[in-house]
mmCIF file of C-alpha atoms in Angstrom:
data_model
loop_
_atom_site.group_PDB
_atom_site.id
_atom_site.type_symbol
_atom_site.label_atom_id
_atom_site.label_comp_id
_atom_site.label_asym_id
_atom_site.label_seq_id
_atom_site.Cartn_x
_atom_site.Cartn_y
_atom_site.Cartn_z
ATOM 1 C CA MET A 1 139.159 89.049 163.465
ATOM 2 C CA LYS A 2 140.594 89.152 166.987
ATOM 3 C CA ASN A 3 143.748 91.301 167.316
ATOM 4 C CA ASN A 4 143.489 92.179 163.626
ATOM 5 C CA ASN A 5 144.664 95.721 164.358
ATOM 6 C CA PHE A 6 147.945 94.393 165.767
ATOM 7 C CA ARG A 7 148.584 91.869 163.038
ATOM 8 C CA LYS A 8 148.449 94.645 160.455
ATOM 9 C CA SER A 9 150.610 97.090 162.415
ATOM 10 C CA GLY A 10 154.021 98.036 161.104
ATOM 11 C CA LEU A 11 155.911 96.600 164.074
ATOM 12 C CA ALA A 12 154.023 93.318 163.870
ATOM 13 C CA ILE A 13 154.855 92.902 160.185
ATOM 14 C CA ALA A 14 158.458 93.778 160.860
ATOM 15 C CA MET A 15 158.809 91.330 163.742
ATOM 16 C CA MET A 16 157.039 88.514 161.947
ATOM 17 C CA ALA A 17 159.080 88.981 158.782
ATOM 18 C CA ALA A 18 162.339 88.982 160.689
ATOM 19 C CA MET A 19 161.348 85.948 162.756
ATOM 20 C CA GLY A 20 159.989 84.098 159.748
ATOM 21 C CA VAL A 21 156.601 83.431 161.363
ATOM 22 C CA SER A 22 153.060 83.818 160.101
ATOM 23 C CA ALA A 23 150.594 86.577 160.793
ATOM 24 C CA GLY A 24 148.726 84.301 163.148
ATOM 25 C CA ALA A 25 151.701 83.967 165.490
ATOM 26 C CA ASN A 26 151.347 84.967 169.120
ATOM 27 C CA ALA A 27 153.283 88.222 168.850
ATOM 28 C CA ALA A 28 151.744 90.067 171.808
ATOM 29 C CA ILE A 29 150.733 89.470 175.422
ATOM 30 C CA GLU A 30 146.956 89.492 175.715
ATOM 31 C CA LEU A 31 145.882 91.199 178.926
ATOM 32 C CA TYR A 32 142.118 91.218 178.395
ATOM 33 C CA ASN A 33 139.693 89.427 176.085
ATOM 34 C CA GLU A 34 136.025 89.301 177.040
ATOM 35 C CA ASP A 35 132.724 90.097 175.332
ATOM 36 C CA GLY A 36 134.369 90.960 172.032
ATOM 37 C CA THR A 37 136.814 93.424 173.582
ATOM 38 C CA SER A 38 140.570 92.756 173.776
ATOM 39 C CA PHE A 39 143.667 94.598 174.923
ATOM 40 C CA SER A 40 147.247 93.430 174.356
ATOM 41 C CA VAL A 41 150.788 94.702 174.782
ATOM 42 C CA ASP A 42 153.896 93.990 172.699
ATOM 43 C CA GLY A 43 157.501 94.986 173.203
ATOM 44 C CA TYR A 44 160.840 94.989 171.431
ATOM 45 C CA PHE A 45 164.145 95.584 173.234
ATOM 46 C CA ASN A 46 167.679 95.468 171.869
ATOM 47 C CA ALA A 47 171.212 96.649 172.541
ATOM 48 C CA PHE A 48 174.456 96.236 170.579
ATOM 49 C CA TYR A 49 178.118 96.563 171.358
ATOM 50 C CA VAL A 50 179.415 98.466 168.310
ATOM 51 C CA ASN A 51 183.044 98.862 167.267
ATOM 52 C CA ARG A 52 183.331 101.307 164.358
ATOM 53 C CA ASP A 53 186.478 102.002 162.350
ATOM 54 C CA ASP A 54 186.014 105.313 160.511
ATOM 55 C CA LYS A 55 188.732 105.399 157.863
ATOM 56 C CA VAL A 56 187.977 108.924 156.616
ATOM 57 C CA ALA A 57 188.257 110.503 160.066
ATOM 58 C CA ASP A 58 190.927 107.942 161.083
ATOM 59 C CA VAL A 59 189.200 107.170 164.397
ATOM 60 C CA ARG A 60 187.850 104.040 166.071
ATOM 61 C CA ASN A 61 184.918 104.220 168.485
ATOM 62 C CA SER A 62 183.179 101.732 170.763
ATOM 63 C CA ASP A 63 179.542 102.303 171.649
ATOM 64 C CA VAL A 64 176.644 100.562 173.321
ATOM 65 C CA LYS A 65 173.549 101.512 171.348
ATOM 66 C CA MET A 66 170.485 100.184 169.588
ATOM 67 C CA GLY A 67 170.439 98.470 166.229
ATOM 68 C CA PHE A 68 168.205 99.329 163.282
ATOM 69 C CA LEU A 69 164.980 99.178 165.339
ATOM 70 C CA PRO A 70 164.490 101.311 168.459
ATOM 71 C CA ASN A 71 163.234 99.853 171.716
ATOM 72 C CA THR A 72 159.457 99.815 171.595
ATOM 73 C CA ILE A 73 156.338 99.315 173.690
ATOM 74 C CA GLY A 74 153.028 98.963 171.844
ATOM 75 C CA PHE A 75 149.418 98.896 173.061
ATOM 76 C CA ASN A 76 146.675 97.291 170.976
ATOM 77 C CA PHE A 77 142.896 97.606 171.328
ATOM 78 C CA SER A 78 140.069 95.737 169.614
ATOM 79 C CA LYS A 79 136.283 95.716 170.023
ATOM 80 C CA GLU A 80 133.698 93.833 167.961
ATOM 81 C CA MET A 81 130.663 95.975 167.136
ATOM 82 C CA GLY A 82 128.216 93.967 165.045
ATOM 83 C CA ASP A 83 129.692 93.452 161.581
ATOM 84 C CA LEU A 84 132.595 95.776 162.345
ATOM 85 C CA THR A 85 135.717 95.421 164.446
ATOM 86 C CA LEU A 86 137.114 98.660 165.846
ATOM 87 C CA GLY A 87 140.784 98.653 166.710
ATOM 88 C CA GLY A 88 143.584 100.932 167.720
ATOM 89 C CA ARG A 89 147.331 100.958 168.271
ATOM 90 C CA SER A 90 149.783 103.278 169.957
ATOM 91 C CA SER A 91 153.499 102.478 169.996
ATOM 92 C CA PHE A 92 156.301 104.338 171.755
ATOM 93 C CA TRP A 93 159.787 104.053 170.229
ATOM 94 C CA SER A 94 162.560 105.086 172.603
ATOM 95 C CA THR A 95 166.338 105.403 172.620
ATOM 96 C CA ILE A 96 168.516 103.859 175.339
ATOM 97 C CA ASN A 97 171.272 106.431 175.110
ATOM 98 C CA ASP A 98 171.350 107.978 178.539
ATOM 99 C CA GLY A 99 174.996 108.040 179.638
ATOM 100 C CA LEU A 100 177.779 109.968 181.349
ATOM 101 C CA GLU A 101 177.704 112.686 178.677
ATOM 102 C CA SER A 102 173.903 112.835 178.403
ATOM 103 C CA PRO A 103 172.307 111.545 181.627
ATOM 104 C CA THR A 104 168.722 112.341 180.583
ATOM 105 C CA ASP A 105 168.877 111.916 176.837
ATOM 106 C CA THR A 106 166.141 109.314 176.390
ATOM 107 C CA ALA A 107 163.904 110.406 173.516
ATOM 108 C CA ILE A 108 160.399 109.035 172.952
ATOM 109 C CA ASP A 109 159.029 108.895 169.413
ATOM 110 C CA VAL A 110 155.345 108.025 168.913
ATOM 111 C CA ARG A 111 155.531 106.474 165.457
ATOM 112 C CA GLN A 112 152.090 104.853 165.560
ATOM 113 C CA LEU A 113 148.861 106.284 166.942
ATOM 114 C CA TYR A 114 145.901 105.148 164.900
ATOM 115 C CA ALA A 115 142.450 103.592 164.866
ATOM 116 C CA THR A 116 141.160 100.949 162.469
ATOM 117 C CA VAL A 117 137.733 99.886 161.253
ATOM 118 C CA ASP A 118 137.596 96.336 159.856
ATOM 119 C CA GLY A 119 134.747 94.665 158.006
ATOM 120 C CA SER A 120 133.981 92.541 154.970
ATOM 121 C CA PHE A 121 135.066 95.558 152.865
ATOM 122 C CA GLY A 122 138.604 95.460 154.247
ATOM 123 C CA GLN A 123 140.120 97.981 156.634
ATOM 124 C CA VAL A 124 140.235 101.751 157.027
ATOM 125 C CA LEU A 125 143.052 103.224 159.138
ATOM 126 C CA ILE A 126 142.974 106.780 160.497
ATOM 127 C CA GLY A 127 145.851 108.358 162.401
ATOM 128 C CA LYS A 128 149.627 108.063 162.293
ATOM 129 C CA ASP A 129 151.446 105.002 160.912
ATOM 130 C CA PHE A 130 154.328 104.136 158.612
ATOM 131 C CA GLY A 131 153.947 105.134 154.981
ATOM 132 C CA LEU A 132 153.154 102.740 152.131
ATOM 133 C CA TYR A 133 156.018 103.826 149.863
ATOM 134 C CA ALA A 134 159.060 101.595 150.593
ATOM 135 C CA ARG A 135 157.077 99.836 153.336
ATOM 136 C CA SER A 136 157.697 96.245 152.225
ATOM 137 C CA ASN A 137 161.243 97.129 151.137
ATOM 138 C CA ILE A 138 162.155 97.857 154.749
ATOM 139 C CA PHE A 139 159.864 95.445 156.619
ATOM 140 C CA LEU A 140 161.119 92.473 154.567
ATOM 141 C CA ASP A 141 164.788 93.425 154.962
ATOM 142 C CA GLU A 142 166.741 90.382 156.200
ATOM 143 C CA ILE A 143 168.759 92.527 158.644
ATOM 144 C CA LEU A 144 165.763 94.358 160.089
ATOM 145 C CA MET A 145 166.599 93.089 163.583
ATOM 146 C CA GLY A 146 170.301 93.677 163.041
ATOM 147 C CA PHE A 147 172.460 96.771 162.561
ATOM 148 C CA GLY A 148 173.312 97.565 158.920
ATOM 149 C CA SER A 149 174.948 100.827 157.907
ATOM 150 C CA PRO A 150 175.940 103.130 160.787
ATOM 151 C CA GLY A 151 173.768 106.054 161.730
ATOM 152 C CA ALA A 152 174.737 109.677 161.719
ATOM 153 C CA ALA A 153 175.869 109.659 165.365
ATOM 154 C CA SER A 154 177.105 107.347 168.097
ATOM 155 C CA THR A 155 173.709 107.513 169.800
ATOM 156 C CA GLY A 156 170.277 106.488 168.565
ATOM 157 C CA VAL A 157 169.564 103.825 165.983
ATOM 158 C CA SER A 158 171.675 102.668 163.057
ATOM 159 C CA PHE A 159 170.427 103.198 159.499
ATOM 160 C CA GLY A 160 170.071 99.568 158.397
ATOM 161 C CA ASN A 161 169.750 99.803 154.627
ATOM 162 C CA ILE A 162 168.131 103.234 154.609
ATOM 163 C CA ARG A 163 170.281 105.235 152.131
ATOM 164 C CA THR A 164 171.806 101.981 150.784
ATOM 165 C CA GLY A 165 168.893 100.363 148.973
ATOM 166 C CA TYR A 166 165.667 102.041 150.061
ATOM 167 C CA PRO A 167 164.282 105.255 151.611
ATOM 168 C CA TYR A 168 162.435 105.404 154.929
ATOM 169 C CA PRO A 169 158.616 105.029 154.969
ATOM 170 C CA ASN A 170 158.143 108.055 157.240
ATOM 171 C CA PRO A 171 155.379 107.650 159.839
ATOM 172 C CA SER A 172 152.759 110.199 158.797
ATOM 173 C CA ALA A 173 149.222 111.345 159.451
ATOM 174 C CA GLN A 174 147.054 109.396 157.025
ATOM 175 C CA ILE A 175 143.711 107.926 156.011
ATOM 176 C CA THR A 176 144.421 104.562 154.406
ATOM 177 C CA TYR A 177 142.265 101.791 152.949
ATOM 178 C CA ARG A 178 143.382 98.150 152.816
ATOM 179 C CA SER A 179 141.502 95.568 150.786
ATOM 180 C CA PRO A 180 140.563 92.116 152.073
ATOM 181 C CA ASP A 181 142.972 89.367 151.107
ATOM 182 C CA MET A 182 142.119 88.315 147.540
ATOM 183 C CA GLY A 183 143.854 84.979 147.115
ATOM 184 C CA GLY A 184 147.204 86.380 148.213
ATOM 185 C CA LEU A 185 146.692 89.780 146.568
ATOM 186 C CA ASN A 186 146.452 92.821 148.865
ATOM 187 C CA VAL A 187 145.990 96.462 147.924
ATOM 188 C CA ALA A 188 146.480 99.521 150.135
ATOM 189 C CA ALA A 189 146.034 103.188 149.219
ATOM 190 C CA GLY A 190 145.771 106.379 151.198
ATOM 191 C CA ILE A 191 146.087 110.121 151.513
ATOM 192 C CA PHE A 192 148.897 111.502 153.692
ATOM 193 C CA GLU A 193 150.079 114.797 155.156
ATOM 194 C CA PRO A 194 152.329 116.285 152.431
ATOM 195 C CA ALA A 195 155.894 117.493 153.008
ATOM 196 C CA ASN A 196 156.730 121.156 152.464
ATOM 197 C CA THR A 197 159.574 120.776 149.969
ATOM 198 C CA THR A 198 159.303 124.423 148.835
ATOM 199 C CA PRO A 199 159.336 126.605 151.957
ATOM 200 C CA GLY A 200 159.172 130.342 151.429
ATOM 201 C CA ALA A 201 156.704 132.987 150.334
ATOM 202 C CA GLN A 202 153.260 131.649 149.368
ATOM 203 C CA SER A 203 154.332 128.045 150.031
ATOM 204 C CA GLU A 204 151.439 125.611 149.580
ATOM 205 C CA GLN A 205 150.537 121.989 149.108
ATOM 206 C CA SER A 206 147.104 122.153 147.533
ATOM 207 C CA ALA A 207 146.604 118.374 147.511
ATOM 208 C CA PRO A 208 147.551 115.621 149.962
ATOM 209 C CA ARG A 209 150.370 113.172 149.381
ATOM 210 C CA PHE A 210 149.142 109.949 147.749
ATOM 211 C CA GLU A 211 150.698 106.573 148.546
ATOM 212 C CA ALA A 212 149.781 103.017 147.577
ATOM 213 C CA GLU A 213 151.146 99.486 147.738
ATOM 214 C CA VAL A 214 150.197 96.217 146.046
ATOM 215 C CA THR A 215 151.541 92.941 147.451
ATOM 216 C CA TYR A 216 151.091 89.355 146.306
ATOM 217 C CA SER A 217 152.050 86.163 148.140
ATOM 218 C CA ALA A 218 151.784 82.585 146.924
ATOM 219 C CA ASP A 219 153.174 79.109 147.522
ATOM 220 C CA LEU A 220 154.231 77.428 144.279
ATOM 221 C CA ASN A 221 155.244 73.811 144.798
ATOM 222 C CA GLY A 222 156.906 74.555 148.102
ATOM 223 C CA VAL A 223 158.439 77.879 147.023
ATOM 224 C CA ALA A 224 157.056 80.782 149.065
ATOM 225 C CA LEU A 225 156.920 83.887 146.867
ATOM 226 C CA THR A 226 156.202 87.483 147.829
ATOM 227 C CA GLY A 227 156.229 90.408 145.412
ATOM 228 C CA TRP A 228 155.342 94.054 145.856
ATOM 229 C CA VAL A 229 155.113 97.453 144.175
ATOM 230 C CA ASN A 230 154.578 100.699 146.089
ATOM 231 C CA GLY A 231 154.776 104.387 145.382
ATOM 232 C CA ARG A 232 153.963 107.957 146.335
ATOM 233 C CA HIS A 233 153.273 111.317 144.678
ATOM 234 C CA GLN A 234 152.932 114.873 145.941
ATOM 235 C CA SER A 235 153.329 118.469 144.796
ATOM 236 C CA SER A 236 154.613 121.497 146.661
ATOM 237 C CA GLU A 237 155.068 125.047 145.402
ATOM 238 C CA ASN A 238 155.863 128.575 146.482
ATOM 239 C CA ALA A 239 156.021 131.921 144.700
ATOM 240 C CA THR A 240 158.971 130.877 142.523
ATOM 241 C CA THR A 241 159.267 127.061 142.536
ATOM 242 C CA LYS A 242 157.132 123.978 142.073
ATOM 243 C CA ILE A 243 158.415 120.495 142.983
ATOM 244 C CA ASP A 244 156.551 117.356 141.914
ATOM 245 C CA SER A 245 157.854 114.438 143.987
ATOM 246 C CA GLN A 246 157.273 110.806 143.126
ATOM 247 C CA GLY A 247 158.852 107.485 143.920
ATOM 248 C CA VAL A 248 158.303 103.813 143.100
ATOM 249 C CA GLY A 249 159.517 100.872 145.192
ATOM 250 C CA TYR A 250 159.422 97.222 144.229
ATOM 251 C CA GLY A 251 160.769 93.823 145.165
ATOM 252 C CA VAL A 252 160.443 90.054 145.193
ATOM 253 C CA LYS A 253 161.367 87.433 147.778
ATOM 254 C CA ALA A 254 161.501 83.646 147.339
ATOM 255 C CA SER A 255 162.053 81.050 150.069
ATOM 256 C CA ILE A 256 162.459 77.271 149.965
ATOM 257 C CA ALA A 257 163.938 74.750 152.390
ATOM 258 C CA GLY A 258 165.664 77.315 154.587
ATOM 259 C CA ILE A 259 167.063 79.331 151.661
ATOM 260 C CA SER A 260 165.729 82.830 150.994
ATOM 261 C CA LEU A 261 166.638 85.142 148.106
ATOM 262 C CA ALA A 262 165.393 88.725 147.865
ATOM 263 C CA ALA A 263 165.881 91.667 145.535
ATOM 264 C CA SER A 264 164.306 95.088 145.868
ATOM 265 C CA GLY A 265 164.805 98.605 144.622
ATOM 266 C CA PHE A 266 163.398 102.092 144.184
ATOM 267 C CA THR A 267 163.522 105.016 141.816
ATOM 268 C CA SER A 268 162.420 108.565 142.592
ATOM 269 C CA LYS A 269 162.354 112.127 141.262
ATOM 270 C CA GLY A 270 162.118 115.293 143.326
ATOM 271 C CA ASP A 271 162.215 113.178 146.472
ATOM 272 C CA VAL A 272 164.724 112.758 149.319
ATOM 273 C CA PRO A 273 165.989 109.140 149.174
ATOM 274 C CA ILE A 274 166.744 108.921 152.919
ATOM 275 C CA LEU A 275 164.456 110.787 155.323
ATOM 276 C CA ILE A 276 162.043 113.587 154.496
ATOM 277 C CA ASN A 277 162.190 116.075 157.373
ATOM 278 C CA GLU A 278 163.269 119.629 158.075
ATOM 279 C CA ALA A 279 166.892 118.542 158.505
ATOM 280 C CA THR A 280 167.105 117.107 154.982
ATOM 281 C CA ILE A 281 165.216 119.940 153.266
ATOM 282 C CA PRO A 282 165.921 123.052 155.408
ATOM 283 C CA ALA A 283 165.710 125.394 152.416
ATOM 284 C CA GLY A 284 163.593 123.210 150.147
ATOM 285 C CA LEU A 285 164.568 120.974 147.266
ATOM 286 C CA ALA A 286 166.557 122.676 144.533
ATOM 287 C CA SER A 287 164.968 120.741 141.686
ATOM 288 C CA GLU A 288 163.230 117.550 140.658
ATOM 289 C CA GLU A 289 166.414 115.468 140.680
ATOM 290 C CA ASP A 290 166.648 111.691 140.375
ATOM 291 C CA ALA A 291 167.635 108.955 142.805
ATOM 292 C CA ASP A 292 167.581 105.166 142.644
ATOM 293 C CA GLY A 293 168.885 102.197 144.548
ATOM 294 C CA TYR A 294 168.694 98.450 145.006
ATOM 295 C CA LEU A 295 169.189 95.793 147.658
ATOM 296 C CA ALA A 296 170.128 92.121 147.077
ATOM 297 C CA GLN A 297 170.066 89.600 149.928
ATOM 298 C CA ALA A 298 170.451 85.886 150.578
ATOM 299 C CA SER A 299 169.861 83.997 153.792
ATOM 300 C CA TYR A 300 170.101 80.391 154.944
ATOM 301 C CA THR A 301 168.417 79.029 158.055
ATOM 302 C CA LEU A 302 170.002 76.014 159.736
ATOM 303 C CA GLY A 303 168.337 75.003 162.961
ATOM 304 C CA ALA A 304 168.335 77.991 165.316
ATOM 305 C CA ASN A 305 170.777 79.950 163.138
ATOM 306 C CA ARG A 306 170.114 82.263 160.190
ATOM 307 C CA PHE A 307 173.047 83.407 158.039
ATOM 308 C CA VAL A 308 172.591 86.576 155.963
ATOM 309 C CA LEU A 309 174.562 88.209 153.159
ATOM 310 C CA SER A 310 173.316 91.649 152.085
ATOM 311 C CA TYR A 311 174.469 94.270 149.586
ATOM 312 C CA GLY A 312 172.798 97.571 148.727
ATOM 313 C CA GLU A 313 173.469 100.794 146.818
ATOM 314 C CA THR A 314 171.878 104.213 146.394
ATOM 315 C CA ASP A 315 172.814 106.744 143.692
ATOM 316 C CA SER A 316 171.266 110.170 144.235
ATOM 317 C CA ASP A 317 171.474 113.419 142.296
ATOM 318 C CA GLN A 318 169.319 114.823 145.119
ATOM 319 C CA GLY A 319 172.140 115.675 147.519
ATOM 320 C CA ASN A 320 174.844 114.429 145.121
ATOM 321 C CA PHE A 321 175.971 111.224 146.819
ATOM 322 C CA GLU A 322 176.561 107.536 146.174
ATOM 323 C CA THR A 323 176.456 104.945 148.948
ATOM 324 C CA GLU A 324 176.967 101.206 149.287
ATOM 325 C CA ASN A 325 176.835 98.793 152.201
ATOM 326 C CA MET A 326 177.692 95.112 152.552
ATOM 327 C CA SER A 327 176.534 93.179 155.615
ATOM 328 C CA VAL A 328 177.401 89.693 156.818
ATOM 329 C CA ALA A 329 175.257 88.609 159.765
ATOM 330 C CA VAL A 330 174.376 85.628 161.930
ATOM 331 C CA PHE A 331 171.120 85.529 163.922
ATOM 332 C CA HIS A 332 170.807 82.852 166.622
ATOM 333 C CA ASP A 333 167.417 82.103 168.201
ATOM 334 C CA VAL A 334 167.928 81.158 171.838
ATOM 335 C CA ASN A 335 164.149 80.769 171.920
ATOM 336 C CA SER A 336 161.173 82.354 170.170
ATOM 337 C CA ASN A 337 161.508 85.563 172.221
ATOM 338 C CA PHE A 338 165.289 85.920 172.549
ATOM 339 C CA LYS A 339 167.744 86.410 169.707
ATOM 340 C CA LEU A 340 171.528 86.954 169.521
ATOM 341 C CA VAL A 341 173.092 88.844 166.597
ATOM 342 C CA ALA A 342 176.636 89.086 165.234
ATOM 343 C CA GLU A 343 177.142 91.373 162.227
ATOM 344 C CA TYR A 344 179.939 92.975 160.209
ATOM 345 C CA ASN A 345 179.184 95.919 157.917
ATOM 346 C CA MET A 346 181.250 97.754 155.315
ATOM 347 C CA PHE A 347 179.751 101.149 154.453
ATOM 348 C CA GLU A 348 181.021 103.735 151.992
ATOM 349 C CA GLN A 349 179.700 107.098 150.806
ATOM 350 C CA LYS A 350 181.094 109.230 147.970
ATOM 351 C CA ALA A 351 180.345 112.764 146.866
ATOM 352 C CA LYS A 352 179.170 113.377 143.306
ATOM 353 C CA PRO A 353 180.621 114.194 140.854
ATOM 354 C CA SER A 354 184.100 114.205 142.424
ATOM 355 C CA GLY A 355 183.946 110.642 143.750
ATOM 356 C CA ALA A 356 185.691 111.724 146.959
ATOM 357 C CA LYS A 357 184.910 109.514 149.940
ATOM 358 C CA THR A 358 182.962 111.351 152.626
ATOM 359 C CA GLU A 359 182.505 108.248 154.793
ATOM 360 C CA ASP A 360 184.244 104.882 154.864
ATOM 361 C CA ALA A 361 183.417 102.810 157.941
ATOM 362 C CA ASN A 362 183.681 99.161 158.915
ATOM 363 C CA THR A 363 181.441 98.221 161.838
ATOM 364 C CA LEU A 364 181.328 95.159 164.083
ATOM 365 C CA ALA A 365 178.016 94.872 165.940
ATOM 366 C CA LEU A 366 177.247 92.241 168.611
ATOM 367 C CA GLY A 367 173.772 92.405 170.072
ATOM 368 C CA ALA A 368 170.805 90.817 171.776
ATOM 369 C CA VAL A 369 167.088 91.192 171.036
ATOM 370 C CA VAL A 370 164.212 90.409 173.393
ATOM 371 C CA MET A 371 160.640 90.608 172.112
ATOM 372 C CA PHE A 372 157.141 89.676 173.146
#
């Protein structure tokens, strides 16, 4: 069970999925391991040259910024105590966007700070980690270590396929149970800090947010299959309004002989299909409106090169927008810890119901990724 807390962390899953390696891969630097106690460190660093042609604003910008994943340092702890293994993880996600205009603009985001208890019963996680809803949708995205759709600004991270195929599994305070592996079947369920989607007089969330995910992996005659279903539900109300929010995510991925095909999607009601935070719901949600989206991807690995074609859409009555993004990318492994990326993205957003384009941007992104 050594390093089990790291192998189940969000960053580990993301890195392993993008690199196409197994959970047993050496994804961290072990600094100490004696008498049942271990301590390891992992890191992820990236930077992209980005040339963005914004057709709506009629401007072209060049930036040096991060891709979809921020730069990250993670610390992992594990101690065997009889039949139990106690673990912990803290990861610090940081921007690299200090510059002439903002000389001290580095922001640090602690997206993971949790403890785990592992035993024959499975695992219990307490603390802050990524959510379960849309978790596999994003962690199994073929362009996770790339760029994807542009972000809202020239600094910070890009958006990947958030808002063009899946929502973001917001890191949240949680108590989550994960089952032992049952012949490829894994179940996770937990209670989470709810979002206040109805601010105002007598605002309350009388129950926690509930999230769950079921995944299944199998090898059928050389075809590696992974399927998943996840979801969340919560209620929020004030003196005049009650909003029940729920969403379901799903997907399947099949790989054989260097070829990988994946399709995923989501549908939600009374939920923000991008990010749930104060910026997206400053005055609360107006109603229990619908949103849905899908993502289709194909990749082919030839030697040290992986070629990816990706297309995603989101159609949301919550915020009245439609988006789509097409990505063509090449990932080249210089070695197991160093990757080069070349990517071209075509992103478009329209307002509903007018159909007027609010964003139309083509982006060339050339980057490098170093990880350990």
